XYZ file of C-alpha atoms in Angstrom:
174
model
C 21.519 0.818 -11.561
C 19.387 -0.435 -8.735
C 18.871 -4.134 -8.046
C 15.739 -5.420 -6.301
C 15.778 -8.733 -4.463
C 12.577 -10.319 -3.135
C 11.665 -13.520 -1.369
C 8.879 -15.202 0.611
C 9.401 -14.714 4.325
C 6.367 -16.072 6.117
C 2.646 -15.831 6.631
C -0.223 -18.260 6.676
C -2.262 -18.842 3.516
C -4.242 -17.171 2.064
C -1.924 -14.388 3.213
C 1.785 -14.432 2.677
C 4.630 -12.078 3.385
C 7.384 -11.097 0.936
C 10.450 -9.168 2.068
C 12.577 -7.261 -0.406
C 15.624 -5.068 -0.534
C 17.119 -2.581 -2.993
C 20.889 -2.370 -3.508
C 23.089 -0.238 -5.709
C 25.481 -1.725 -8.314
C 28.075 -2.255 -5.531
C 25.654 -4.315 -3.439
C 25.219 -1.594 -0.835
C 21.757 -1.628 0.758
C 19.533 1.298 -0.213
C 16.159 0.227 1.251
C 14.328 -2.748 2.702
C 10.613 -3.478 2.871
C 7.935 -6.085 3.190
C 4.459 -6.720 1.846
C 1.604 -8.852 3.053
C -0.383 -10.230 0.073
C -3.456 -12.340 -0.311
C -4.584 -14.572 -3.161
C -7.539 -13.162 -5.107
C -10.167 -15.163 -6.954
C -10.857 -13.003 -9.993
C -14.122 -14.825 -10.881
C -15.756 -14.066 -7.481
C -13.867 -10.831 -6.699
C -13.096 -12.248 -3.268
C -10.129 -13.758 -1.395
C -9.292 -17.221 -2.581
C -10.098 -19.525 0.321
C -10.335 -22.751 -1.665
C -8.138 -25.181 0.363
C -7.552 -27.384 -2.694
C -6.137 -24.484 -4.743
C -4.175 -23.212 -1.761
C -2.681 -26.634 -0.922
C -0.512 -26.644 -4.106
C 1.294 -23.487 -2.901
C 4.303 -24.541 -0.848
C 6.031 -21.350 0.332
C 9.028 -21.906 2.559
C 10.068 -18.830 4.551
C 13.517 -17.317 4.099
C 15.295 -14.468 5.854
C 13.277 -11.541 7.200
C 14.706 -8.149 6.042
C 12.248 -5.890 7.842
C 11.863 -6.831 11.489
C 8.782 -4.853 12.346
C 5.744 -3.875 10.293
C 2.308 -2.534 11.309
C -0.703 -4.619 10.170
C -2.899 -1.477 9.896
C -2.699 2.267 10.111
C -3.583 4.254 13.189
C -4.605 7.842 12.715
C -3.335 9.836 15.638
C -4.856 13.099 14.545
C -7.995 14.355 12.856
C -8.674 13.193 9.277
C -9.107 16.194 6.974
C -11.020 15.946 3.686
C -8.804 16.799 0.680
C -10.776 15.885 -2.471
C -13.000 13.325 -4.229
C -11.886 11.361 -7.249
C -13.426 8.958 -9.741
C -11.570 5.837 -10.839
C -10.883 6.204 -14.569
C -10.158 3.309 -17.024
C -6.439 4.370 -17.189
C -6.136 3.817 -13.419
C -7.047 0.134 -13.542
C -5.034 -2.972 -14.274
C -5.824 -6.244 -16.041
C -7.659 -7.604 -13.000
C -10.094 -4.650 -13.171
C -9.114 -2.802 -10.009
C -6.943 0.247 -9.372
C -3.291 -0.430 -10.220
C -1.147 -0.327 -7.086
C 1.066 2.479 -8.283
C -1.961 4.767 -8.703
C -2.434 4.967 -4.917
C 0.837 6.765 -4.605
C -0.279 9.100 -7.409
C -3.494 9.903 -5.470
C -1.489 10.758 -2.367
C 1.062 12.782 -4.301
C -1.791 14.839 -5.829
C -3.274 15.382 -2.360
C -0.057 16.749 -0.883
C 0.684 20.446 -0.593
C 3.644 22.012 -2.365
C 5.500 22.188 0.968
C 4.856 18.511 1.682
C 6.090 17.496 -1.776
C 9.221 19.576 -1.278
C 10.134 17.307 1.642
C 10.035 14.064 -0.379
C 13.825 14.135 -0.555
C 13.728 13.386 3.184
C 11.363 10.444 2.794
C 12.643 7.468 4.850
C 9.650 5.221 4.936
C 6.326 4.466 3.220
C 3.603 2.048 4.330
C 0.616 1.160 2.178
C -2.381 -0.893 3.221
C -4.799 -2.132 0.536
C -8.000 -2.935 2.445
C -10.447 -3.523 -0.422
C -10.466 -2.800 -4.103
C -11.497 0.317 -5.985
C -12.819 -0.372 -9.488
C -13.555 1.673 -12.566
C -16.339 4.151 -11.941
C -15.942 4.165 -8.130
C -15.939 7.549 -6.496
C -13.811 7.952 -3.383
C -12.554 10.731 -1.133
C -8.989 11.308 0.043
C -8.403 12.304 3.619
C -5.168 13.339 5.322
C -3.957 13.457 8.908
C -0.726 14.990 10.127
C 0.171 13.355 13.453
C 3.633 15.011 13.537
C 5.983 16.987 11.290
C 7.722 13.734 10.373
C 4.580 11.715 9.478
C 1.800 12.212 6.954
C -1.117 9.757 6.721
C -3.712 9.403 3.918
C -6.913 7.341 3.554
C -9.057 6.735 0.525
C -12.670 6.046 1.380
C -15.155 4.903 -1.282
C -18.427 6.851 -1.306
C -21.046 5.070 0.811
C -18.449 3.186 2.827
C -17.155 3.835 6.318
C -13.839 1.907 6.132
C -10.958 2.888 3.944
C -10.130 1.263 0.653
C -6.469 2.161 1.157
C -4.247 3.858 3.697
C -0.741 5.262 3.106
C 1.731 6.579 5.647
C 4.837 8.623 4.779
C 7.709 8.976 7.218
C 10.326 11.734 6.904
C 13.815 11.989 8.385
C 13.945 15.586 9.612
C 17.393 15.461 11.213
C-alpha cells in the first residue's frame, strides 16, 4: 500500500502551498511534490479575495518537501496543435469545472504510442491550472517537445490566447 502525507508549507492568502510525499508500507519515500492553490468563490466564479473570509484561515507553515518549483511553464520549442475537445458533463466536478484528474486524461490521449511507452520512466509531472474550463467549452491541446526527456502540453480554450492548463512531463532516460 502507498501512504500519502500532506501539509501546509507556505504561501500568502489567497494562495497557499501544500507539500506532500508518498511512501511505501515501510516508510520509504516514493515521491514528493507540492501544489499552489487558491480559494475560489463559487458564487462569483472568481478568486475569493474577501479579507473577512480569508482572515479566519490561519495556516502555519511546516516543512518543505520540494525545494524548487516553477510558478509557470516555459515552452522552449514550438507548440504543435494536436486536437480539439469539448468539455462533457462527465468531465466536470461538483463545482462545475473540469475535474483535476481529467487534465492528465487529456494529455494521455494527446500522447503518441511511443510517448506513452516511456511512462515507466516518468520522474516528474508539473501541472498549472490557469483558469477553469466548464461544461460545453471547446479547447485545443497543443504539445511541445523541448528535449527527449521533456514533453509539454497546453490546453487553450477557443477564443482565448492564454492557456487554461499546462502540463509538463519529465522522463529519466538514464
